[in-house]
Coordinates of C-alpha atoms and ligand atoms in Angstrom, one line a residue:
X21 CA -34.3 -52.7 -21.3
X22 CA -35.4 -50.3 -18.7
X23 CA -32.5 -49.0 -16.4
X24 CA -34.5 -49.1 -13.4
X25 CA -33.6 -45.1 -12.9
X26 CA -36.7 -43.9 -13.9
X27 CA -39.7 -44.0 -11.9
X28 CA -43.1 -45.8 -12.8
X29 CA -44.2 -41.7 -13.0
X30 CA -42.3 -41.2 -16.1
X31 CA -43.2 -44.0 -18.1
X32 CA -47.2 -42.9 -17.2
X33 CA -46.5 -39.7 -18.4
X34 CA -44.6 -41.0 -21.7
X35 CA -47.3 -43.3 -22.7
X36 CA -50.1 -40.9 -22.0
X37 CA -48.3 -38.5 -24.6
X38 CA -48.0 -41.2 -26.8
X39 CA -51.7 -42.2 -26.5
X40 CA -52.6 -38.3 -27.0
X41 CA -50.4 -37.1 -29.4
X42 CA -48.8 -40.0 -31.3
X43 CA -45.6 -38.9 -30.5
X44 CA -42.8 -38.9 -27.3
X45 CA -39.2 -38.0 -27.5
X46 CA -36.7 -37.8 -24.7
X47 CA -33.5 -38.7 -22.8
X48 CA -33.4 -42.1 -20.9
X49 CA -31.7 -44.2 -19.0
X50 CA -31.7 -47.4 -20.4
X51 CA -30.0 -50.7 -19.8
X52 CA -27.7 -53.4 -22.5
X53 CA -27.6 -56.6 -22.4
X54 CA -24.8 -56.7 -21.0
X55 CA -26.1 -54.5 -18.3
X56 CA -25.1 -52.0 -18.6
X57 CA -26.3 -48.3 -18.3
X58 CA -26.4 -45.6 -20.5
X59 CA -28.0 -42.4 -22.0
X60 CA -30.4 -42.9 -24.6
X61 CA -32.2 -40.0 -26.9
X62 CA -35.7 -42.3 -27.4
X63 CA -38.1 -41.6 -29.7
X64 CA -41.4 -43.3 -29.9
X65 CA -44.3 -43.1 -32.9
X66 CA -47.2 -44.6 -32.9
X67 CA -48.5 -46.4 -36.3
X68 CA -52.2 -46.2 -36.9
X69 CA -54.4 -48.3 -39.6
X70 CA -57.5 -46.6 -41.3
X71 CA -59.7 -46.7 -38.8
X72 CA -57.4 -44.6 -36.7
X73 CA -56.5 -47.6 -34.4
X74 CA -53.0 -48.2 -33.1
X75 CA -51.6 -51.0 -34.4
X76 CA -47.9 -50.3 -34.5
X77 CA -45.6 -48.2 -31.9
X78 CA -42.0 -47.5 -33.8
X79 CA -39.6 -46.4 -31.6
X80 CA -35.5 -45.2 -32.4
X81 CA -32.9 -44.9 -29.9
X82 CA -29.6 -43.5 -30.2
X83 CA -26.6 -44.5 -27.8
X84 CA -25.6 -40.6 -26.7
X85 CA -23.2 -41.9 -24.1
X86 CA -20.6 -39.4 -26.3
X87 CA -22.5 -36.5 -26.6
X88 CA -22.8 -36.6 -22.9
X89 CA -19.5 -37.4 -22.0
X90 CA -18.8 -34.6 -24.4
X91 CA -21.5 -32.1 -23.0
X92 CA -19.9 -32.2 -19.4
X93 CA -16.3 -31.5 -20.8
X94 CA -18.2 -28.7 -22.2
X95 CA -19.2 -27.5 -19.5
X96 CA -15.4 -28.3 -17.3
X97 CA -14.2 -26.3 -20.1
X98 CA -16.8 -23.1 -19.5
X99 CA -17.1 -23.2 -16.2
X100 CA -13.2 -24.3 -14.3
X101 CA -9.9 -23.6 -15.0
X102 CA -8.1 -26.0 -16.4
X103 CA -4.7 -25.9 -14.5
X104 CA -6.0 -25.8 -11.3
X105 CA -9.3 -27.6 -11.4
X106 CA -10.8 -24.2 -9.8
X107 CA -14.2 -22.3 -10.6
X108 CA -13.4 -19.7 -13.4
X109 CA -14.3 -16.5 -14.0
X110 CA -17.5 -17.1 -15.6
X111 CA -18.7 -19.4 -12.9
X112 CA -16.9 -17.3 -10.0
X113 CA -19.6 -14.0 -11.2
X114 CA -22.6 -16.9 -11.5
X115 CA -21.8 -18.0 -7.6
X116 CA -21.5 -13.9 -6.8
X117 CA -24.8 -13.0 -8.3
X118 CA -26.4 -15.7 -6.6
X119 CA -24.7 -15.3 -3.2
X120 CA -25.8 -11.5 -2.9
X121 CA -28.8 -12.4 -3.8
X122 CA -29.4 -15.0 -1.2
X123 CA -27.3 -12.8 1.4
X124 CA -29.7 -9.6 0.2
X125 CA -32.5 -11.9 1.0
X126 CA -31.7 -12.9 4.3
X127 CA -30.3 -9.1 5.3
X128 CA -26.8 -10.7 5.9
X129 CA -23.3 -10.1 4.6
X130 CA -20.5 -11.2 2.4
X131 CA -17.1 -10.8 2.1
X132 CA -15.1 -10.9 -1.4
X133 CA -11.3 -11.4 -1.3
X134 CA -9.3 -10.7 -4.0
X135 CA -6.0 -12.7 -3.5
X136 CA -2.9 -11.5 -5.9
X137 CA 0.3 -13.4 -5.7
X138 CA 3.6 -10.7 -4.9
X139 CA 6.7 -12.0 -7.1
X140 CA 4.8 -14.7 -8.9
X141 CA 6.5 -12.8 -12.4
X142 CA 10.0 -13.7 -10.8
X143 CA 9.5 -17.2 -10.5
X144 CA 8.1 -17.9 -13.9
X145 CA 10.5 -15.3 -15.5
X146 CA 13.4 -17.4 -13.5
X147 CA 12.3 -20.9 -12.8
X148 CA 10.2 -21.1 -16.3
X149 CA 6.6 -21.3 -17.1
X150 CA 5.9 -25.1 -16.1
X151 CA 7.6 -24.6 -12.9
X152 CA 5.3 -21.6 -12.8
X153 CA 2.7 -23.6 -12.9
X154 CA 3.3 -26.5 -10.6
X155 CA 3.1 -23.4 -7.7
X156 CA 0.0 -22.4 -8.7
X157 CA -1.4 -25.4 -8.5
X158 CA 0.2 -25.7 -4.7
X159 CA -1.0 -22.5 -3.6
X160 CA -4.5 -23.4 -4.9
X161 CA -4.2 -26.6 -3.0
X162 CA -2.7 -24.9 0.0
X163 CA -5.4 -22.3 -0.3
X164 CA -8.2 -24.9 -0.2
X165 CA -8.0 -26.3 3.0
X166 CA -9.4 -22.7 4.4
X167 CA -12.0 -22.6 2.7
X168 CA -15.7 -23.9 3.5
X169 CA -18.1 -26.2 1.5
X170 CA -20.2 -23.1 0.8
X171 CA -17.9 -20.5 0.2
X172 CA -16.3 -20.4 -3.8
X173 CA -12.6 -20.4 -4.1
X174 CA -12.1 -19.4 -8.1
X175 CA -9.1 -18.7 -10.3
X176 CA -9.6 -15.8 -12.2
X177 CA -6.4 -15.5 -14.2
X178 CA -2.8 -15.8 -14.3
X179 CA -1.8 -15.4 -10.7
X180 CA -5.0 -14.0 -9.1
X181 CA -7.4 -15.7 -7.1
X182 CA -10.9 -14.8 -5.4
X183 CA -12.6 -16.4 -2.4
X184 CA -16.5 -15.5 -1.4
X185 CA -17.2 -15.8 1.8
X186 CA -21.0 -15.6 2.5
X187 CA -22.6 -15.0 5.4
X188 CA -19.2 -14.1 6.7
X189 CA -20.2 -10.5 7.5
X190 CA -17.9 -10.2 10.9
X191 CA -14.0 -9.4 10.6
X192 CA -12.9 -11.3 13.2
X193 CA -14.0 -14.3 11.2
X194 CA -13.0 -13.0 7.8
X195 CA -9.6 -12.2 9.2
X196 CA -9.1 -15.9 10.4
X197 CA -9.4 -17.1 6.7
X198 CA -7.2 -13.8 5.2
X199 CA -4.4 -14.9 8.0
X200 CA -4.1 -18.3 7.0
X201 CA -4.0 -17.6 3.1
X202 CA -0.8 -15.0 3.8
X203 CA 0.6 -17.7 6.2
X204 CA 0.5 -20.3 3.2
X205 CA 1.9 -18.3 0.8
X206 CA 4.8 -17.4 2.6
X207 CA 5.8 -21.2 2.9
X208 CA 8.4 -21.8 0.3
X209 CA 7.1 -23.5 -2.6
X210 CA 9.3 -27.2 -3.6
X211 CA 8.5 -27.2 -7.6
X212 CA 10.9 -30.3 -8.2
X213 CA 14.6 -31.2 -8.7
X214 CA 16.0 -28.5 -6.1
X215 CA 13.8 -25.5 -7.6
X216 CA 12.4 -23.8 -4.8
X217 CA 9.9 -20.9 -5.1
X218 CA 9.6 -17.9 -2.6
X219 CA 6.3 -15.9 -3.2
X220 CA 3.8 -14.1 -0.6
X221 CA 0.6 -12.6 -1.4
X222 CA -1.9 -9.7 -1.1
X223 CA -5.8 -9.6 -0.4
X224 CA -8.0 -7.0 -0.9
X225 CA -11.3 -7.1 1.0
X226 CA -14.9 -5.5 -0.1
X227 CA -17.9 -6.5 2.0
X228 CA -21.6 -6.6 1.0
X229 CA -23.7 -4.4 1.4
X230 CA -21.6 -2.0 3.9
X231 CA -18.8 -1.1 1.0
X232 CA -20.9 -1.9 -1.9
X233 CA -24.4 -2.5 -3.2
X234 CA -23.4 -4.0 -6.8
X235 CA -21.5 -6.5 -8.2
X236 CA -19.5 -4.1 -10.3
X237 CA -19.1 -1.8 -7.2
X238 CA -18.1 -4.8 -5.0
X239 CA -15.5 -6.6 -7.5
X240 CA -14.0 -2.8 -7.7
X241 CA -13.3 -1.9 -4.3
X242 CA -11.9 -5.7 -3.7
X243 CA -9.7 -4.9 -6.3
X244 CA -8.8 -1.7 -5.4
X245 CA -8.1 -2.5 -1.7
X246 CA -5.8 -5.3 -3.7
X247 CA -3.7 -2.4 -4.7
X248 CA -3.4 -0.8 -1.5
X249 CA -2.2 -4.2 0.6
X250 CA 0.5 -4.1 -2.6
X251 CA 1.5 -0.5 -2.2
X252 CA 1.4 -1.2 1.3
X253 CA 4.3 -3.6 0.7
X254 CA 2.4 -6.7 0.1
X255 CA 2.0 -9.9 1.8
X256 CA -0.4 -8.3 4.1
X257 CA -4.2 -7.7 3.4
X258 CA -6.5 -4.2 3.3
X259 CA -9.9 -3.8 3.9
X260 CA -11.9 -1.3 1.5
X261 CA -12.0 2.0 2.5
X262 CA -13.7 5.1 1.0
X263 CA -10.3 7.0 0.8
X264 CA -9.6 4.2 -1.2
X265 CA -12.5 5.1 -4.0
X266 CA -11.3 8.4 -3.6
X267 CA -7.7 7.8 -4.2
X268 CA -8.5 5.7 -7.2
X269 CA -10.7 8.2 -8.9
X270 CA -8.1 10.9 -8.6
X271 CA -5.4 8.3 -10.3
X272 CA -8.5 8.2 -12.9
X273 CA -8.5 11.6 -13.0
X274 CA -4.7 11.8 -14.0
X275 CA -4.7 9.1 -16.1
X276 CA -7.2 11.0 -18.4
X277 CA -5.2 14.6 -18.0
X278 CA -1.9 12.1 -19.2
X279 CA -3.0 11.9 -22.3
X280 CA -3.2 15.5 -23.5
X281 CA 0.0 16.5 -21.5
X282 CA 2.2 16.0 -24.3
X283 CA 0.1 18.0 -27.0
X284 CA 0.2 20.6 -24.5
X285 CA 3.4 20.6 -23.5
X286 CA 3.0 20.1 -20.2
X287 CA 6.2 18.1 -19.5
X288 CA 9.8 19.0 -19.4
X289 CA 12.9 17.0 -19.4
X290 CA 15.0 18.1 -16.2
X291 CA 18.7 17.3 -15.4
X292 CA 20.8 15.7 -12.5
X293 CA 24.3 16.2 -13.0
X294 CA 26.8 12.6 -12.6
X295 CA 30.3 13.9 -11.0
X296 CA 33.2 11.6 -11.6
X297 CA 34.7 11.2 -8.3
X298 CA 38.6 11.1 -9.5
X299 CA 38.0 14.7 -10.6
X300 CA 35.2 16.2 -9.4
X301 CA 33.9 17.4 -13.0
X302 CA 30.3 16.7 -14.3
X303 CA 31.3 13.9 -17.0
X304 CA 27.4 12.7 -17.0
X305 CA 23.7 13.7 -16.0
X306 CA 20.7 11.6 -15.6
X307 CA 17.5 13.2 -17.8
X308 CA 14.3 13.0 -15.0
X309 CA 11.0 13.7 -16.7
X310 CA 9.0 17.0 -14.8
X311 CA 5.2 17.1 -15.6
X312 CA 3.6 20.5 -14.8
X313 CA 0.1 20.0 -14.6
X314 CA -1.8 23.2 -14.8
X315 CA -4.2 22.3 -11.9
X316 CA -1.9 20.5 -9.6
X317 CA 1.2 21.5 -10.3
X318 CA 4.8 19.7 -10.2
X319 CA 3.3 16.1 -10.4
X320 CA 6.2 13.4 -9.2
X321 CA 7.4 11.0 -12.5
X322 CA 7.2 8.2 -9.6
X323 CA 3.6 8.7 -9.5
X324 CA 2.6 9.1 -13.6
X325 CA 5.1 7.3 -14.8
X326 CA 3.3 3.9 -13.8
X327 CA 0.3 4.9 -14.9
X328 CA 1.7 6.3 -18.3
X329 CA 3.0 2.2 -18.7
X330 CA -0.6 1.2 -17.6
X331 CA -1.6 3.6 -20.4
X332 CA 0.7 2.7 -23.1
X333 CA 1.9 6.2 -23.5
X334 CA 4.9 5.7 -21.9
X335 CA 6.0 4.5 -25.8
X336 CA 5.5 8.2 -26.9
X337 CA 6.7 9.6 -23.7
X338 CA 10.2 7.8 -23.6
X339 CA 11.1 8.7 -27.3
X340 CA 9.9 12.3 -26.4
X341 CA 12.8 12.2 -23.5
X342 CA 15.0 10.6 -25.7
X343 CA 14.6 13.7 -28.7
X344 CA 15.0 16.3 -26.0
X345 CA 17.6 14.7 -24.6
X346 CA 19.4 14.1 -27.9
X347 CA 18.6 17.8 -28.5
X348 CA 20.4 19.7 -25.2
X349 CA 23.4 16.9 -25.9
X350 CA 23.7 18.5 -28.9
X351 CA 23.4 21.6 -27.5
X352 CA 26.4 21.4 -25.1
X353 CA 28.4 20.1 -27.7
X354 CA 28.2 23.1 -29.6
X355 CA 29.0 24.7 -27.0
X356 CA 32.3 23.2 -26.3
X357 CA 31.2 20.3 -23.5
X358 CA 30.6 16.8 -23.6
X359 CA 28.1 15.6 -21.2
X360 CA 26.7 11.9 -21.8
X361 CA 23.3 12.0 -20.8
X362 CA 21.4 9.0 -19.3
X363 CA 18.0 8.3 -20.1
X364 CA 15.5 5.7 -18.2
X365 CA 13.8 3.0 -19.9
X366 CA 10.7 1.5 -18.6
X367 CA 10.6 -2.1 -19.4
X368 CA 7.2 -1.2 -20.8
X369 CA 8.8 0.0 -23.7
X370 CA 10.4 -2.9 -24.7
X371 CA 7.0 -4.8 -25.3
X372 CA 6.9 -3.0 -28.4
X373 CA 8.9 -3.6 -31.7
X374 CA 10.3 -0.4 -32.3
X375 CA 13.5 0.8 -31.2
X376 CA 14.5 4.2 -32.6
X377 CA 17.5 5.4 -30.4
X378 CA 20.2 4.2 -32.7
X379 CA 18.7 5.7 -35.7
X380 CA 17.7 9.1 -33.7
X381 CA 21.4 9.3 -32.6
X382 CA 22.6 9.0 -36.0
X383 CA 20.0 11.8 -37.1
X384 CA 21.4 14.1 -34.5
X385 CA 25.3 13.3 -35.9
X386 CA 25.8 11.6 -32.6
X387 CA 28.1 8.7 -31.3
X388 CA 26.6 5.8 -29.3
X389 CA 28.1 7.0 -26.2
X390 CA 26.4 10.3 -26.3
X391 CA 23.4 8.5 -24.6
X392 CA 23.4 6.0 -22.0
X393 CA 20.3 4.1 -21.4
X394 CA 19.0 2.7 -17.7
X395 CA 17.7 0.1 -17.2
X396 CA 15.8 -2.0 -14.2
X397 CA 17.7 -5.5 -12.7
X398 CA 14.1 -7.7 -13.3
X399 CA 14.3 -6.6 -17.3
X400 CA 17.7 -8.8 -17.5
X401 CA 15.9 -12.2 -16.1
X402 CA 13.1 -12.1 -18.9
X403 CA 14.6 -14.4 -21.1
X404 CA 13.2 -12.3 -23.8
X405 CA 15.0 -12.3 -27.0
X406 CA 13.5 -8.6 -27.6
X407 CA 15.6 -7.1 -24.1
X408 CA 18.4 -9.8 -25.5
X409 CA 18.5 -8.1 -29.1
X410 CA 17.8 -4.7 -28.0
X411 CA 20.6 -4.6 -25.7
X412 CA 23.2 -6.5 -28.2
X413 CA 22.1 -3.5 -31.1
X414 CA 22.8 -1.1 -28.1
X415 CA 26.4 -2.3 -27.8
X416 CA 26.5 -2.6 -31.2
X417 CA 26.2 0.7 -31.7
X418 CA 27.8 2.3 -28.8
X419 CA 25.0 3.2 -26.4
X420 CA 26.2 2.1 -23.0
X421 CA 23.9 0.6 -20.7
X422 CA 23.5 1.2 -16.9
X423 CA 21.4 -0.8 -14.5
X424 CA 18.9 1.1 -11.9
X425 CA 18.3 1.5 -8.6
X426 CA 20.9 -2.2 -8.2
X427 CA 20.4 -4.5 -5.0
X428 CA 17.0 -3.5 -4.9
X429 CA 15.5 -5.9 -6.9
X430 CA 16.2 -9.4 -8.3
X431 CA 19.4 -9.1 -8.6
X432 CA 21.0 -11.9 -10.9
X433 CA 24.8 -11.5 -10.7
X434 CA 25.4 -13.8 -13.6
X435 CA 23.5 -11.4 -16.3
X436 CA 25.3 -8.5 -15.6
X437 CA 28.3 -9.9 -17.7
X438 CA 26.2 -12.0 -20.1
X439 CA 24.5 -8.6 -21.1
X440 CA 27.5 -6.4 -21.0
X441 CA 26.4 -3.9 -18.8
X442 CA 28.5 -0.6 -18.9
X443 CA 27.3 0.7 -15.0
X444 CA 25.8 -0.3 -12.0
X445 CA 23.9 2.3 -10.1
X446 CA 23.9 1.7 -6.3
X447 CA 20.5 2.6 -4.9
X448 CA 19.5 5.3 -3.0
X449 CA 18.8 3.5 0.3
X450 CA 21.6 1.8 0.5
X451 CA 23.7 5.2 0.2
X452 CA 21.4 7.0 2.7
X453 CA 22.5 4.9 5.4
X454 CA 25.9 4.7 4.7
X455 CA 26.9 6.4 7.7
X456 CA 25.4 4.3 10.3
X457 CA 24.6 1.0 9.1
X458 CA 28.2 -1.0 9.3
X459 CA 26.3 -3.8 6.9
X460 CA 25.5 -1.3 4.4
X461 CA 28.9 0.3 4.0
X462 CA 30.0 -3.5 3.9
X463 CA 27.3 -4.1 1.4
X464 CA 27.7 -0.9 -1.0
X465 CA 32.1 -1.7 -0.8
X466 CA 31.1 -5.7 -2.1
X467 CA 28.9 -4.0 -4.6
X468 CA 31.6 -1.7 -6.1
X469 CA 34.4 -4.5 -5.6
X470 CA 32.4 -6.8 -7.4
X471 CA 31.5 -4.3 -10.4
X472 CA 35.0 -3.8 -11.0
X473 CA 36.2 -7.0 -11.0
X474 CA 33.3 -7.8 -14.1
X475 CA 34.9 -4.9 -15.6
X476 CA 31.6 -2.4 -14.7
X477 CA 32.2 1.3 -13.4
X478 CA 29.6 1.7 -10.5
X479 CA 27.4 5.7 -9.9
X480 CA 26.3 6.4 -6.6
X481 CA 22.6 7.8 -6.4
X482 CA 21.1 10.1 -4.0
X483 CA 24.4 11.0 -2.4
X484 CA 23.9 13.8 0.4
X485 CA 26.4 14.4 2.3
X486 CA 30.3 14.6 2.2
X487 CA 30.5 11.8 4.8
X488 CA 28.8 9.7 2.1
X489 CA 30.9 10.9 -0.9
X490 CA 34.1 10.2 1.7
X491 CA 33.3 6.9 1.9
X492 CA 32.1 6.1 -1.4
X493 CA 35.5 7.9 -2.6
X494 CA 37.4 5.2 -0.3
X495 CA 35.5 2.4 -1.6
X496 CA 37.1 3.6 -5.1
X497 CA 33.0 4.4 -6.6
X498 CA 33.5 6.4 -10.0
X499 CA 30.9 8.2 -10.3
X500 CA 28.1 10.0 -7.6
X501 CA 24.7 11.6 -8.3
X502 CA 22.8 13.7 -5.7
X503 CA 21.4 16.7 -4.2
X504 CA 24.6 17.0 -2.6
X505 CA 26.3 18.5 -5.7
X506 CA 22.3 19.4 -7.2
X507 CA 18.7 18.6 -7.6
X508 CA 17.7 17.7 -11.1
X509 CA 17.1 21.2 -13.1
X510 CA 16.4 22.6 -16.4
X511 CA 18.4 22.7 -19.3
X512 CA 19.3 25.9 -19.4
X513 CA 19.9 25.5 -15.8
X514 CA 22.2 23.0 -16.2
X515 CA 24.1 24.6 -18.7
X516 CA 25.0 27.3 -15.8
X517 CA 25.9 24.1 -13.7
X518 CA 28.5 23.4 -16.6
X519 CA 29.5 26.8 -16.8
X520 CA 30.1 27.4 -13.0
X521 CA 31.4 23.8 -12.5
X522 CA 34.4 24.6 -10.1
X523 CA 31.1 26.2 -8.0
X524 CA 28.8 23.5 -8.3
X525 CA 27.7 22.9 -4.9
X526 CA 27.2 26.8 -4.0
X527 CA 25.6 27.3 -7.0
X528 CA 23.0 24.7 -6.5
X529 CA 22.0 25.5 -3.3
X530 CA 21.4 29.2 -4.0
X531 CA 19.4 27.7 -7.0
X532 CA 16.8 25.5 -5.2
X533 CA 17.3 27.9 -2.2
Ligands
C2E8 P1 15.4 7.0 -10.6 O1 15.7 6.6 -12.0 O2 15.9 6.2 -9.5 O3 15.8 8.6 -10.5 C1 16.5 9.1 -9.4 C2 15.5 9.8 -8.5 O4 16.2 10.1 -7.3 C3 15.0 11.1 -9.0 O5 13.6 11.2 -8.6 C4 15.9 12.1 -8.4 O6 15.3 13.4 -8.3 C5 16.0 11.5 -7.0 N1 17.3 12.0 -6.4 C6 18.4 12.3 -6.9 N2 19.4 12.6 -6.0 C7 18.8 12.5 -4.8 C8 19.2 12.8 -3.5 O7 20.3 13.1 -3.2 N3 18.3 12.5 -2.5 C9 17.0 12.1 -2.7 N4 16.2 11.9 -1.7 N5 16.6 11.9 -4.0 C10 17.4 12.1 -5.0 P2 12.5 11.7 -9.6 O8 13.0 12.7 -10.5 O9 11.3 12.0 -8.7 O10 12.2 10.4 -10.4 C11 11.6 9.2 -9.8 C12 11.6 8.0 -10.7 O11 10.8 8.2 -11.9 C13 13.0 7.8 -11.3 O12 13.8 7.1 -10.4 C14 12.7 6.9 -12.5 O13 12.4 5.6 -12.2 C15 11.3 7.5 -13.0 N6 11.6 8.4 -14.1 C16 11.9 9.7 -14.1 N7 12.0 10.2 -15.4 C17 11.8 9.2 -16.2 C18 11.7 9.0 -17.6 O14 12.0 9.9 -18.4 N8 11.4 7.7 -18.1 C19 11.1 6.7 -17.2 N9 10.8 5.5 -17.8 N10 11.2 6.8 -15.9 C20 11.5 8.0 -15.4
CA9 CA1 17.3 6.3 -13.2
CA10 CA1 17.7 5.0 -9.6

């Protein structure tokens, strides 16, 4: 029976196909018996005797109230995420290319944000993935209520979010909307049964047309102004700026030289002697990667080493430190010292299935203990069984473990002894302002009290000055690591270090000048 939905129009049209062609097939409303409504593929034939008169129509219907129901979960699937009930990323480009379009038309502007959550790793990694979850949908919720009718607020993956603003060409405006995403953020998160979640977050901002005249240019710069607000110390937001491009093709640049450096021997493993405090004597040294890149120069490891992870060549990189490292150990041995040499460990590499060092030790006639391996704090909370059995075949075969650059990150007391963690290295920034701040000293004296009492020996980094060695020696610290007794050098220059150890400090200073 006829839904009523169609117009008298249709119907017209259907029957004057019908009468033309013989034949009409479509979708239709129609109604049941019981009333009611539903979609309805039709299909309508008409019969004709020899005379080429209609005497017959024949029409078949199918019910497709499935395929449709089927059709828009289809298109829910394609088109929004699925956690948060957001556009996607496929329907987040189709609202872009339209919007600059329809902006390009009208000679206005748009503004793309490009909104990344800080510490959103820590709270799944800590709190678990579901608990994870329930904050994403919050912050999408929370997110919501700034945004208008015609502006698209997408999810375009794991913790990163986008919201186009068209027409919004003005920052005063634009920075109304930024303000009240960072405020939201910064709320704590309540994920259930006492589990509380402390995130912030960082926008990027590209505007159309003044930073960018394509899509692919626009979603860029957003993205790259991302990064800045993050290196800027996140929860705050950046605007594009042409630096910005510039500062990005130049990590291109060195990104691309990374990947020959190693075939042309463009790095070198330098070394920072460890002094035990009881005695003074270099018992240690930390290995520091050097890359000498033929057009720029001494590049710093804290700026390619994060690109070498982003790169994936960090995997070849960090076994090349370990061999050379293995190699000057042996070295010293031979002639007549022992030094235990500590090597860093991106958490990069443990992604991958291969772990060589006990095997290369053993090649090299080596005990465990000859190498040390450091580690960050946020590598213990993964709750990966790879760090887990990585770090149980490390004790197992005698390679001690210390943990970086401590109290600077997330630290999680409890791990240190459920790992077995040989040494905690006490930041640089907390040592730097030893002298002044009364919190820190009271801060780095907990640090090494605690360490002791879980049985962990505790190295001072970036020590200076003798005030700061005083105090860390009256705290009872074991070990200390700075320019103060010498820079990181070369292995041969080292090897003077060991032979003129009763000199060390003079030595070093006529060394770097
Ligand atoms: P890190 O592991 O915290 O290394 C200590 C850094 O502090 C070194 O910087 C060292 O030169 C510097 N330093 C030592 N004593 C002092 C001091 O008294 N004062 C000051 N101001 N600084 C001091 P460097 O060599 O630039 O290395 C930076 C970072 O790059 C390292 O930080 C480490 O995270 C990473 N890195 C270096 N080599 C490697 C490597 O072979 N593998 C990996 N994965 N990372 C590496
Ligand atoms: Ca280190
Ligand atoms: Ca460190």
């Amino acid at each position: 029976m006829k839904s009523g939905r169609q117009q008298a129009g249709f119907y017209k049209e259907m029957w004057k196909c019908i009468k033309d062609f013989g034949h009409w097939s479509g979708e239709v409303w129609n109604r049941k018996k019981s009333g009611e409504i539903y979609p309805e593929q039709l299909s309508i034939t008409a019969v004709k005797d020899a005379d080429g008169r209609i005497t017959n129509y024949v029409g078949s219907m199918i019910d497709i109230t499935e395929r449709k129901i089927s059709e828009s979960k289809i298109q829910q699937l394609a088109y929004y995420d699925q956690l948060t009930g957001l556009p996607n990323r496929q329907l987040f480009r189709n609202r872009l290319e339209q919007d600059i379009k329809r902006v390009s038309r009208k000679k206005s502007s748009l503004a793309l944000l490009f909104i990344d959550l800080d510490q959103f790793k820590e709270v799944n990694d800590t709190l678990g993935h579901n608990k994870g979850d329930a904050l994403l949908v919050e912050a999408a919720r929370r997110i919501r209520k700034h945004v208008r009718e015609a502006d698209t607020f997408a999810r375009l993956g794991g913790d990163e979010f986008t919201i186009i603003l068209p027409e919004y060409g003005d920052e005063p405006s634009i920075d109304r909307v930024v303000l009240s995403v960072l405020q939201e953020m910064e709320k704590p998160f309540d994920l259930g049964v006492g589990a509380v979640g402390h995130i912030s977050c960082s926008v990027g901002i590209a505007v159309y047309p003044q930073d960018a005249e394509s899509i692919e240019d626009l979603l860029k710069h957003a993205d790259q102004a991302m990064y800045a607000a993050k290196d800027a110390g996140r929860n705050r937001f950046s605007y594009f700026t042409p630096l910005m491009q510039q500062m990005a093709r130049e990590k291109l640049e060195l990104k691309n030289d990374l990947r020959y450096a190693l075939s042309r021997g463009e790095f070198e493993v330098h070394y920072q002697p460890i002094v035990a405090l009881s005695s003074g004597r270099i018992e240690k040294a930390e290995a520091l990667l050097r890359w000498n890149h033929p057009r720029r120069g001494q590049v710093s490891p804290a700026q390619f080493i994060p690109l070498a992870e982003e790169f994936g060549i960090i995997h070849e990189l960090g076994s090349w430190v370990l061999s050379q490292s293995i190699a000057a150990v042996v070295e010293w041995r031979r002639q007549g010292r022992e030094v235990q040499v500590s090597v860093n460990r991106s958490p990069v590499e443990f992604d991958k299935d291969d772990f060589k060092w006990p095997e290369m030790l053993a090649s090299a006639n080596l005990p465990g203990n000859a190498i040390t391996m450091e580690i960050t704090e946020g590598l213990l909370i993964r709750e990966s069984g790879q760090v887990q059995s990585r770090l149980l075949e490390c004790r197992n075969n005698g390679i001690e473990v210390s943990i970086d650059d401590f109290g600077t990150g997330y630290s999680a007391l409890s791990y240190l002894k459920l790992f077995d963690i040989d040494y905690l290295k006490i930041d640089r920034s907390f040592v730097q302002n030893l002298t002044e701040d009364e919190s820190d000293k009271a801060l780095v004296e907990a640090i090494i009290v605690m360490a002791h009492k879980l049985g962990i020996r505790t190295i001072a980094e970036g020590v200076e000055s003798e005030v700061q060695r005083d105090l860390l020696l009256s705290f009872g610290c074991d070990y200390v690591q700075g320019f103060l007794y010498s820079r990181p050098v070369s292995a041969s220059g080292f090897e003077r270090l060991l032979k003129d150890a009763g000199a060390v400090r003079e030595f070093s200073e006529t060394l770097e000048g």
